[in-house]
PDB file of C-alpha atoms in Angstrom:
ATOM      1  CA  UNK A1237      15.731   3.640  14.907  1.00  0.00           C
ATOM      2  CA  UNK A1238      17.182   6.620  16.683  1.00  0.00           C
ATOM      3  CA  UNK A1239      20.565   7.288  13.699  1.00  0.00           C
ATOM      4  CA  UNK A1240      17.601   6.657  11.526  1.00  0.00           C
ATOM      5  CA  UNK A1241      15.735   9.788  13.088  1.00  0.00           C
ATOM      6  CA  UNK A1242      18.979  11.958  13.615  1.00  0.00           C
ATOM      7  CA  UNK A1243      19.364  11.422   9.703  1.00  0.00           C
ATOM      8  CA  UNK A1244      16.504  12.403   8.566  1.00  0.00           C
ATOM      9  CA  UNK A1245      16.154  15.422  11.007  1.00  0.00           C
ATOM     10  CA  UNK A1246      19.873  16.348   9.835  1.00  0.00           C
ATOM     11  CA  UNK A1247      18.632  16.462   6.256  1.00  0.00           C
ATOM     12  CA  UNK A1248      15.399  18.479   7.475  1.00  0.00           C
ATOM     13  CA  UNK A1249      17.916  20.654   8.645  1.00  0.00           C
ATOM     14  CA  UNK A1250      21.068  21.115   6.628  1.00  0.00           C
ATOM     15  CA  UNK A1251      19.718  19.531   3.284  1.00  0.00           C
ATOM     16  CA  UNK A1252      20.426  21.237  -0.197  1.00  0.00           C
ATOM     17  CA  UNK A1253      17.922  21.523  -2.489  1.00  0.00           C
ATOM     18  CA  UNK A1254      19.231  19.204  -5.370  1.00  0.00           C
ATOM     19  CA  UNK A1255      17.837  18.756  -9.145  1.00  0.00           C
ATOM     20  CA  UNK A1256      17.231  14.996  -9.768  1.00  0.00           C
ATOM     21  CA  UNK A1257      17.133  14.380 -13.788  1.00  0.00           C
ATOM     22  CA  UNK A1258      15.667  10.898 -13.674  1.00  0.00           C
ATOM     23  CA  UNK A1259      12.393  11.628 -11.537  1.00  0.00           C
ATOM     24  CA  UNK A1260      11.744  15.437 -12.545  1.00  0.00           C
ATOM     25  CA  UNK A1261      11.679  16.353  -9.117  1.00  0.00           C
ATOM     26  CA  UNK A1262      14.167  18.423  -5.885  1.00  0.00           C
ATOM     27  CA  UNK A1263      15.485  16.534  -3.462  1.00  0.00           C
ATOM     28  CA  UNK A1264      16.479  17.883   0.326  1.00  0.00           C
ATOM     29  CA  UNK A1265      20.049  16.303   0.153  1.00  0.00           C
ATOM     30  CA  UNK A1266      23.175  15.604   2.543  1.00  0.00           C
ATOM     31  CA  UNK A1267      26.477  14.106   1.472  1.00  0.00           C
ATOM     32  CA  UNK A1268      27.768  10.889   3.670  1.00  0.00           C
ATOM     33  CA  UNK A1269      26.082   9.272   6.437  1.00  0.00           C
ATOM     34  CA  UNK A1270      26.873   6.099   8.369  1.00  0.00           C
ATOM     35  CA  UNK A1271      24.943   3.700  10.642  1.00  0.00           C
ATOM     36  CA  UNK A1272      25.350   1.086  11.962  1.00  0.00           C
ATOM     37  CA  UNK A1273      23.154  -2.101  12.547  1.00  0.00           C
ATOM     38  CA  UNK A1274      23.478  -4.546  16.116  1.00  0.00           C
ATOM     39  CA  UNK A1275      23.446  -7.998  14.210  1.00  0.00           C
ATOM     40  CA  UNK A1276      25.007 -10.262  17.205  1.00  0.00           C
ATOM     41  CA  UNK A1277      22.597  -8.751  19.768  1.00  0.00           C
ATOM     42  CA  UNK A1278      19.524  -9.051  17.557  1.00  0.00           C
ATOM     43  CA  UNK A1279      18.457  -5.722  16.953  1.00  0.00           C
ATOM     44  CA  UNK A1280      16.552  -5.445  13.878  1.00  0.00           C
ATOM     45  CA  UNK A1281      16.427  -2.340  12.362  1.00  0.00           C
ATOM     46  CA  UNK A1282      12.821  -1.752  11.743  1.00  0.00           C
ATOM     47  CA  UNK A1283      11.356   2.265  11.718  1.00  0.00           C
ATOM     48  CA  UNK A1284       9.092   2.532  14.158  1.00  0.00           C
ATOM     49  CA  UNK A1285       7.743   5.442  13.922  1.00  0.00           C
ATOM     50  CA  UNK A1286       5.994   4.030  10.930  1.00  0.00           C
ATOM     51  CA  UNK A1287       4.535   0.651   9.362  1.00  0.00           C
ATOM     52  CA  UNK A1288       7.589  -0.757   7.586  1.00  0.00           C
ATOM     53  CA  UNK A1289       6.855  -4.255   5.966  1.00  0.00           C
ATOM     54  CA  UNK A1290       9.866  -6.343   6.279  1.00  0.00           C
ATOM     55  CA  UNK A1291       8.880  -9.434   4.203  1.00  0.00           C
ATOM     56  CA  UNK A1292       9.357  -7.364   0.640  1.00  0.00           C
ATOM     57  CA  UNK A1293      12.373  -6.413   1.690  1.00  0.00           C
ATOM     58  CA  UNK A1294      13.611 -10.156   2.750  1.00  0.00           C
ATOM     59  CA  UNK A1295      12.453 -11.340  -0.281  1.00  0.00           C
ATOM     60  CA  UNK A1296      14.369  -9.328  -2.666  1.00  0.00           C
ATOM     61  CA  UNK A1297      17.420  -9.531  -0.715  1.00  0.00           C
ATOM     62  CA  UNK A1298      16.880 -13.591  -1.427  1.00  0.00           C
ATOM     63  CA  UNK A1299      16.008 -12.731  -5.346  1.00  0.00           C
ATOM     64  CA  UNK A1300      19.663 -10.754  -5.660  1.00  0.00           C
ATOM     65  CA  UNK A1301      21.295 -13.553  -3.648  1.00  0.00           C
ATOM     66  CA  UNK A1302      19.541 -15.749  -6.340  1.00  0.00           C
ATOM     67  CA  UNK A1303      20.672 -13.813  -9.403  1.00  0.00           C
ATOM     68  CA  UNK A1304      16.893 -12.876 -10.210  1.00  0.00           C
ATOM     69  CA  UNK A1305      16.723 -10.469 -13.669  1.00  0.00           C
ATOM     70  CA  UNK A1306      12.879 -10.179 -14.050  1.00  0.00           C
ATOM     71  CA  UNK A1307      10.127  -8.519 -11.737  1.00  0.00           C
ATOM     72  CA  UNK A1308       8.360 -11.667 -12.617  1.00  0.00           C
ATOM     73  CA  UNK A1309      10.863 -13.895 -10.365  1.00  0.00           C
ATOM     74  CA  UNK A1310      10.519 -11.097  -7.796  1.00  0.00           C
ATOM     75  CA  UNK A1311       6.594 -11.033  -7.556  1.00  0.00           C
ATOM     76  CA  UNK A1312       6.567 -14.675  -7.086  1.00  0.00           C
ATOM     77  CA  UNK A1313       8.515 -15.018  -3.832  1.00  0.00           C
ATOM     78  CA  UNK A1314       6.766 -11.599  -2.494  1.00  0.00           C
ATOM     79  CA  UNK A1315       8.654  -8.611  -3.886  1.00  0.00           C
ATOM     80  CA  UNK A1316       6.731  -5.871  -5.872  1.00  0.00           C
ATOM     81  CA  UNK A1317       9.482  -3.393  -6.184  1.00  0.00           C
ATOM     82  CA  UNK A1318      11.341  -4.192  -9.716  1.00  0.00           C
ATOM     83  CA  UNK A1319       7.344  -3.659 -10.986  1.00  0.00           C
ATOM     84  CA  UNK A1320       7.793  -0.191 -11.700  1.00  0.00           C
ATOM     85  CA  UNK A1321      11.745  -0.454 -12.750  1.00  0.00           C
ATOM     86  CA  UNK A1322      11.592  -3.340 -15.559  1.00  0.00           C
ATOM     87  CA  UNK A1323       8.157  -2.165 -16.775  1.00  0.00           C
ATOM     88  CA  UNK A1324       7.088   1.905 -16.339  1.00  0.00           C
ATOM     89  CA  UNK A1325      10.678   3.580 -16.905  1.00  0.00           C
ATOM     90  CA  UNK A1326      11.307   5.298 -20.471  1.00  0.00           C
ATOM     91  CA  UNK A1327      14.307   4.468 -20.658  1.00  0.00           C
ATOM     92  CA  UNK A1328      14.471   1.192 -19.723  1.00  0.00           C
ATOM     93  CA  UNK A1329      11.204   0.646 -22.393  1.00  0.00           C
ATOM     94  CA  UNK A1330      13.306   2.158 -24.939  1.00  0.00           C
ATOM     95  CA  UNK A1331      16.516   0.436 -24.200  1.00  0.00           C
ATOM     96  CA  UNK A1332      17.217  -2.092 -27.308  1.00  0.00           C
ATOM     97  CA  UNK A1333      19.006  -4.479 -24.533  1.00  0.00           C
ATOM     98  CA  UNK A1334      15.282  -4.939 -23.178  1.00  0.00           C
ATOM     99  CA  UNK A1335      13.988  -8.129 -24.091  1.00  0.00           C
ATOM    100  CA  UNK A1336      10.574  -8.268 -23.294  1.00  0.00           C
ATOM    101  CA  UNK A1337       7.826  -7.496 -20.102  1.00  0.00           C
ATOM    102  CA  UNK A1338       9.488  -7.310 -16.439  1.00  0.00           C
ATOM    103  CA  UNK A1339      13.078  -7.964 -17.631  1.00  0.00           C
ATOM    104  CA  UNK A1340      15.353  -5.855 -15.369  1.00  0.00           C
ATOM    105  CA  UNK A1341      18.581  -6.758 -17.341  1.00  0.00           C
ATOM    106  CA  UNK A1342      21.983  -7.484 -15.522  1.00  0.00           C
ATOM    107  CA  UNK A1343      21.337  -5.279 -12.513  1.00  0.00           C
ATOM    108  CA  UNK A1344      22.226  -6.496  -8.977  1.00  0.00           C
ATOM    109  CA  UNK A1345      22.323 -10.396  -8.177  1.00  0.00           C
ATOM    110  CA  UNK A1346      22.979 -10.332 -11.781  1.00  0.00           C
ATOM    111  CA  UNK A1347      26.207  -8.855 -10.926  1.00  0.00           C
ATOM    112  CA  UNK A1348      26.908 -10.496  -8.092  1.00  0.00           C
ATOM    113  CA  UNK A1349      26.195 -14.060  -8.974  1.00  0.00           C
ATOM    114  CA  UNK A1350      27.234 -13.940 -12.479  1.00  0.00           C
ATOM    115  CA  UNK A1351      30.022 -11.233 -13.280  1.00  0.00           C
ATOM    116  CA  UNK A1352      31.275 -11.585 -17.354  1.00  0.00           C
ATOM    117  CA  UNK A1353      34.505 -11.814 -17.680  1.00  0.00           C
ATOM    118  CA  UNK A1354      36.116  -9.723 -21.198  1.00  0.00           C
ATOM    119  CA  UNK A1355      36.626 -13.983 -22.145  1.00  0.00           C
ATOM    120  CA  UNK A1356      32.939 -14.104 -21.386  1.00  0.00           C
ATOM    121  CA  UNK A1357      33.126 -16.658 -18.520  1.00  0.00           C
ATOM    122  CA  UNK A1358      31.086 -15.795 -15.607  1.00  0.00           C
ATOM    123  CA  UNK A1359      32.345 -15.045 -11.830  1.00  0.00           C
ATOM    124  CA  UNK A1360      30.205 -16.026  -8.745  1.00  0.00           C
ATOM    125  CA  UNK A1361      31.315 -13.214  -6.431  1.00  0.00           C
ATOM    126  CA  UNK A1362      29.008 -14.508  -3.612  1.00  0.00           C
ATOM    127  CA  UNK A1363      30.576 -18.290  -3.901  1.00  0.00           C
ATOM    128  CA  UNK A1364      33.827 -17.125  -3.481  1.00  0.00           C
ATOM    129  CA  UNK A1365      33.093 -15.394  -0.487  1.00  0.00           C
ATOM    130  CA  UNK A1366      31.145 -18.525   0.728  1.00  0.00           C
ATOM    131  CA  UNK A1367      33.564 -20.762   0.203  1.00  0.00           C
ATOM    132  CA  UNK A1368      36.569 -18.678   1.504  1.00  0.00           C
ATOM    133  CA  UNK A1369      34.446 -18.066   4.616  1.00  0.00           C
ATOM    134  CA  UNK A1370      33.781 -21.705   5.338  1.00  0.00           C
ATOM    135  CA  UNK A1371      37.536 -22.406   4.959  1.00  0.00           C
ATOM    136  CA  UNK A1372      38.384 -19.576   7.577  1.00  0.00           C
ATOM    137  CA  UNK A1373      39.850 -17.375   4.836  1.00  0.00           C
ATOM    138  CA  UNK A1374      39.470 -13.290   4.597  1.00  0.00           C
ATOM    139  CA  UNK A1375      41.870 -12.103   2.040  1.00  0.00           C
ATOM    140  CA  UNK A1376      40.468  -8.488   3.037  1.00  0.00           C
ATOM    141  CA  UNK A1377      38.600  -8.666  -0.262  1.00  0.00           C
ATOM    142  CA  UNK A1378      35.729 -10.647   0.320  1.00  0.00           C
ATOM    143  CA  UNK A1379      33.867  -8.170  -1.894  1.00  0.00           C
ATOM    144  CA  UNK A1380      30.184  -8.769  -3.246  1.00  0.00           C
ATOM    145  CA  UNK A1381      29.532  -5.642  -6.265  1.00  0.00           C
ATOM    146  CA  UNK A1382      26.268  -5.335  -7.965  1.00  0.00           C
ATOM    147  CA  UNK A1383      28.352  -1.966  -9.855  1.00  0.00           C
ATOM    148  CA  UNK A1384      28.903  -2.426 -13.170  1.00  0.00           C
ATOM    149  CA  UNK A1385      29.769   0.833 -15.405  1.00  0.00           C
ATOM    150  CA  UNK A1386      30.576  -1.399 -18.827  1.00  0.00           C
ATOM    151  CA  UNK A1387      27.276  -3.004 -17.956  1.00  0.00           C
ATOM    152  CA  UNK A1388      24.723  -0.107 -16.697  1.00  0.00           C
ATOM    153  CA  UNK A1389      23.393   0.529 -20.160  1.00  0.00           C
ATOM    154  CA  UNK A1390      22.023  -3.864 -20.085  1.00  0.00           C
ATOM    155  CA  UNK A1391      19.946  -2.773 -16.964  1.00  0.00           C
ATOM    156  CA  UNK A1392      16.547  -0.359 -16.177  1.00  0.00           C
ATOM    157  CA  UNK A1393      18.798   0.754 -13.031  1.00  0.00           C
ATOM    158  CA  UNK A1394      22.072   1.405 -11.191  1.00  0.00           C
ATOM    159  CA  UNK A1395      22.390  -0.405  -8.065  1.00  0.00           C
ATOM    160  CA  UNK A1396      21.857   2.019  -5.179  1.00  0.00           C
ATOM    161  CA  UNK A1397      23.195  -0.667  -2.366  1.00  0.00           C
ATOM    162  CA  UNK A1398      26.384  -1.619  -4.676  1.00  0.00           C
ATOM    163  CA  UNK A1399      28.991  -3.013  -2.353  1.00  0.00           C
ATOM    164  CA  UNK A1400      29.276  -5.526   0.437  1.00  0.00           C
ATOM    165  CA  UNK A1401      32.102  -5.952   2.191  1.00  0.00           C
ATOM    166  CA  UNK A1402      32.624  -9.101   5.002  1.00  0.00           C
ATOM    167  CA  UNK A1403      35.128  -9.070   7.298  1.00  0.00           C
ATOM    168  CA  UNK A1404      36.329 -12.444   9.340  1.00  0.00           C
ATOM    169  CA  UNK A1405      37.789 -10.874  13.495  1.00  0.00           C
ATOM    170  CA  UNK A1406      38.036 -14.785  15.334  1.00  0.00           C
ATOM    171  CA  UNK A1407      34.721 -16.321  15.194  1.00  0.00           C
ATOM    172  CA  UNK A1408      32.584 -13.046  14.408  1.00  0.00           C
ATOM    173  CA  UNK A1409      31.579 -11.928  11.062  1.00  0.00           C
ATOM    174  CA  UNK A1410      30.980  -8.246   9.946  1.00  0.00           C
ATOM    175  CA  UNK A1411      29.823  -6.720   7.176  1.00  0.00           C
ATOM    176  CA  UNK A1412      30.242  -3.643   5.413  1.00  0.00           C
ATOM    177  CA  UNK A1413      27.722  -1.904   2.925  1.00  0.00           C
ATOM    178  CA  UNK A1414      28.312   0.909   0.676  1.00  0.00           C
ATOM    179  CA  UNK A1415      25.581   2.823  -0.224  1.00  0.00           C
ATOM    180  CA  UNK A1416      25.687   5.486  -3.588  1.00  0.00           C
ATOM    181  CA  UNK A1417      22.129   6.747  -3.268  1.00  0.00           C
ATOM    182  CA  UNK A1418      18.865   6.698  -0.526  1.00  0.00           C
ATOM    183  CA  UNK A1419      15.247   7.969  -0.396  1.00  0.00           C
ATOM    184  CA  UNK A1420      14.783   8.426   3.379  1.00  0.00           C
ATOM    185  CA  UNK A1421      11.251   8.226   4.261  1.00  0.00           C
ATOM    186  CA  UNK A1422      10.322   5.323   1.631  1.00  0.00           C
ATOM    187  CA  UNK A1423      13.230   3.338   0.411  1.00  0.00           C
ATOM    188  CA  UNK A1424      16.134   3.176   2.452  1.00  0.00           C
ATOM    189  CA  UNK A1425      13.968   0.470   5.345  1.00  0.00           C
ATOM    190  CA  UNK A1426      14.315  -2.357   2.938  1.00  0.00           C
ATOM    191  CA  UNK A1427      18.088  -1.371   2.288  1.00  0.00           C
ATOM    192  CA  UNK A1428      18.573  -1.626   6.587  1.00  0.00           C
ATOM    193  CA  UNK A1429      16.631  -4.857   6.933  1.00  0.00           C
ATOM    194  CA  UNK A1430      18.380  -5.634   3.805  1.00  0.00           C
ATOM    195  CA  UNK A1431      22.125  -5.482   4.855  1.00  0.00           C
ATOM    196  CA  UNK A1432      21.324  -6.747   8.713  1.00  0.00           C
ATOM    197  CA  UNK A1433      19.998  -9.834   7.558  1.00  0.00           C
ATOM    198  CA  UNK A1434      22.769 -10.614   4.871  1.00  0.00           C
ATOM    199  CA  UNK A1435      25.042 -10.286   7.927  1.00  0.00           C
ATOM    200  CA  UNK A1436      23.241 -12.809   9.228  1.00  0.00           C
ATOM    201  CA  UNK A1437      22.423 -15.375   6.679  1.00  0.00           C
ATOM    202  CA  UNK A1438      25.958 -15.165   5.538  1.00  0.00           C
ATOM    203  CA  UNK A1439      27.188 -16.048   8.509  1.00  0.00           C
ATOM    204  CA  UNK A1440      24.621 -18.541   9.589  1.00  0.00           C
ATOM    205  CA  UNK A1441      25.522 -20.616   6.509  1.00  0.00           C
ATOM    206  CA  UNK A1442      29.355 -19.844   7.166  1.00  0.00           C
ATOM    207  CA  UNK A1443      29.335 -21.321  10.573  1.00  0.00           C
ATOM    208  CA  UNK A1444      30.303 -17.796  12.381  1.00  0.00           C
ATOM    209  CA  UNK A1445      28.731 -15.489  15.147  1.00  0.00           C
ATOM    210  CA  UNK A1446      27.413 -12.159  13.287  1.00  0.00           C
ATOM    211  CA  UNK A1447      28.892  -8.705  14.569  1.00  0.00           C
ATOM    212  CA  UNK A1448      27.890  -5.520  13.504  1.00  0.00           C
ATOM    213  CA  UNK A1449      26.722  -4.907  10.113  1.00  0.00           C
ATOM    214  CA  UNK A1450      28.196  -0.740   9.034  1.00  0.00           C
ATOM    215  CA  UNK A1451      25.988   0.849   6.467  1.00  0.00           C
ATOM    216  CA  UNK A1452      27.762   3.819   4.407  1.00  0.00           C
ATOM    217  CA  UNK A1453      24.641   6.283   2.495  1.00  0.00           C
ATOM    218  CA  UNK A1454      26.339   8.477   0.131  1.00  0.00           C
ATOM    219  CA  UNK A1455      23.874  10.661  -1.026  1.00  0.00           C
ATOM    220  CA  UNK A1456      21.100  10.989   1.538  1.00  0.00           C
ATOM    221  CA  UNK A1457      17.952  12.509   0.277  1.00  0.00           C
ATOM    222  CA  UNK A1458      14.455  13.431   0.950  1.00  0.00           C
ATOM    223  CA  UNK A1459      11.911  13.876  -1.912  1.00  0.00           C
ATOM    224  CA  UNK A1460      10.188  17.295  -2.327  1.00  0.00           C
ATOM    225  CA  UNK A1461       6.731  15.601  -2.376  1.00  0.00           C
ATOM    226  CA  UNK A1462       7.806  14.089   1.172  1.00  0.00           C
ATOM    227  CA  UNK A1463       9.540  16.426   3.029  1.00  0.00           C
ATOM    228  CA  UNK A1464       6.239  17.499   5.205  1.00  0.00           C
ATOM    229  CA  UNK A1465       5.174  13.794   5.956  1.00  0.00           C
ATOM    230  CA  UNK A1466       8.667  13.715   7.346  1.00  0.00           C
ATOM    231  CA  UNK A1467       9.176  17.104   8.723  1.00  0.00           C
ATOM    232  CA  UNK A1468       5.262  17.182   9.950  1.00  0.00           C
ATOM    233  CA  UNK A1469       4.001  13.574  11.144  1.00  0.00           C
ATOM    234  CA  UNK A1470       7.049  11.069  11.086  1.00  0.00           C
ATOM    235  CA  UNK A1471       9.719  13.227  12.992  1.00  0.00           C
ATOM    236  CA  UNK A1472       6.963  14.487  15.662  1.00  0.00           C
ATOM    237  CA  UNK A1473       6.424  10.306  17.033  1.00  0.00           C
ATOM    238  CA  UNK A1474       8.459   8.916  19.527  1.00  0.00           C
ATOM    239  CA  UNK A1475      10.082   5.892  18.452  1.00  0.00           C
ATOM    240  CA  UNK A1476       9.499   2.332  20.002  1.00  0.00           C
ATOM    241  CA  UNK A1477      12.217  -0.880  20.589  1.00  0.00           C
ATOM    242  CA  UNK A1478      13.782  -2.500  17.822  1.00  0.00           C
ATOM    243  CA  UNK A1479      12.006  -5.754  17.183  1.00  0.00           C
ATOM    244  CA  UNK A1480      14.109  -9.001  16.666  1.00  0.00           C
ATOM    245  CA  UNK A1481      14.310 -10.991  13.726  1.00  0.00           C
ATOM    246  CA  UNK A1482      14.248 -14.919  13.755  1.00  0.00           C
ATOM    247  CA  UNK A1483      15.684 -17.062  11.103  1.00  0.00           C
ATOM    248  CA  UNK A1484      14.652 -20.957  10.410  1.00  0.00           C
ATOM    249  CA  UNK A1485      17.850 -22.825  12.071  1.00  0.00           C
ATOM    250  CA  UNK A1486      17.435 -25.292   9.172  1.00  0.00           C
ATOM    251  CA  UNK A1487      18.880 -22.816   6.638  1.00  0.00           C
ATOM    252  CA  UNK A1488      22.971 -23.884   6.420  1.00  0.00           C
ATOM    253  CA  UNK A1489      23.855 -23.547   2.582  1.00  0.00           C
ATOM    254  CA  UNK A1490      23.942 -21.442   0.162  1.00  0.00           C
ATOM    255  CA  UNK A1491      21.998 -24.004  -1.936  1.00  0.00           C
ATOM    256  CA  UNK A1492      19.401 -23.496   0.920  1.00  0.00           C
ATOM    257  CA  UNK A1493      18.982 -20.086   0.052  1.00  0.00           C
ATOM    258  CA  UNK A1494      19.301 -20.568  -3.608  1.00  0.00           C
ATOM    259  CA  UNK A1495      16.632 -23.883  -3.608  1.00  0.00           C
ATOM    260  CA  UNK A1496      13.574 -23.617  -0.555  1.00  0.00           C
ATOM    261  CA  UNK A1497      14.330 -20.527   1.725  1.00  0.00           C
ATOM    262  CA  UNK A1498      11.336 -18.139   1.648  1.00  0.00           C
ATOM    263  CA  UNK A1499       9.756 -15.258   3.981  1.00  0.00           C
ATOM    264  CA  UNK A1500       7.907 -18.146   5.761  1.00  0.00           C
ATOM    265  CA  UNK A1501      11.986 -19.147   7.458  1.00  0.00           C
ATOM    266  CA  UNK A1502      11.824 -15.469   8.591  1.00  0.00           C
ATOM    267  CA  UNK A1503       9.880 -14.016  11.339  1.00  0.00           C
ATOM    268  CA  UNK A1504       9.907 -10.473  13.282  1.00  0.00           C
ATOM    269  CA  UNK A1505       8.817 -10.592  17.024  1.00  0.00           C
ATOM    270  CA  UNK A1506       8.220  -7.318  19.474  1.00  0.00           C
ATOM    271  CA  UNK A1507       7.699  -5.194  16.118  1.00  0.00           C
ATOM    272  CA  UNK A1508       5.346  -1.766  17.451  1.00  0.00           C
ATOM    273  CA  UNK A1509       5.180   0.032  15.068  1.00  0.00           C
ATOM    274  CA  UNK A1510       3.232   3.438  14.499  1.00  0.00           C
ATOM    275  CA  UNK A1511       0.149   4.211  11.610  1.00  0.00           C
ATOM    276  CA  UNK A1512       1.292   3.448   8.153  1.00  0.00           C
ATOM    277  CA  UNK A1513       2.546   6.691   5.495  1.00  0.00           C
ATOM    278  CA  UNK A1514       1.795   6.763   2.317  1.00  0.00           C
ATOM    279  CA  UNK A1515       4.805   8.345   1.136  1.00  0.00           C
ATOM    280  CA  UNK A1516       4.925   8.431  -2.663  1.00  0.00           C
ATOM    281  CA  UNK A1517       7.558   6.700  -4.823  1.00  0.00           C
ATOM    282  CA  UNK A1518       9.661   8.176  -7.716  1.00  0.00           C
ATOM    283  CA  UNK A1519      10.367   5.792 -10.273  1.00  0.00           C
TER     284      UNK A1519
END
């Protein structure tokens, strides 16, 4: 929590104003930030200076791991974050590759589970990683990336959190995740929770202890219509201790994640927080 607040304060103090073409708004921006999460000791990185909603973040992660390509699929598992990008994004609505209502195209989990090869066959990046780790193999390239420039026009949004690199040291698994763009007041806590949970899940299904998760953010920003609430409200609040994440011990395989796992299989305890803050969302 402290590192998150320090990054927000850094943006307020040192950020430069940059115009964002997609949203038509200005962002107070810094380049390069590094966060880390202690998964081994279960310090779940929920924001405590406002109420945050972890279930939707984990639901979205499950959708990515299953390769979902429809906002309707995400809604079915308790995540509404793709409704606007699938159905309200003017550029995507006018894109000839859009298949209809709720279609997201080839974004995020589609790339992670079904990367298109030149010959038309597909590569399941996540399964390759899981299979390698279960055999005790770390080829220094246990990487799942959603960032496919050759198919940007086939999806409603370029991925923000785009690459996850797993590393094995003895009996402990680590994760480095890279994010190209982060909305600090609103979107980032989804990503923090997802990085933490991804390492915890993959460690669980491959038989390792989780170590630390490292979260690299390239462009960290606060939108102009969020700045006052961040500066004058959230940054004035004292944080609480981190809560803990508990995962159903019956989750033992990638197939479990693909088939029956839901947000009911996760529980967060000891979450103390301040009142919610209604930050504007930019599509």
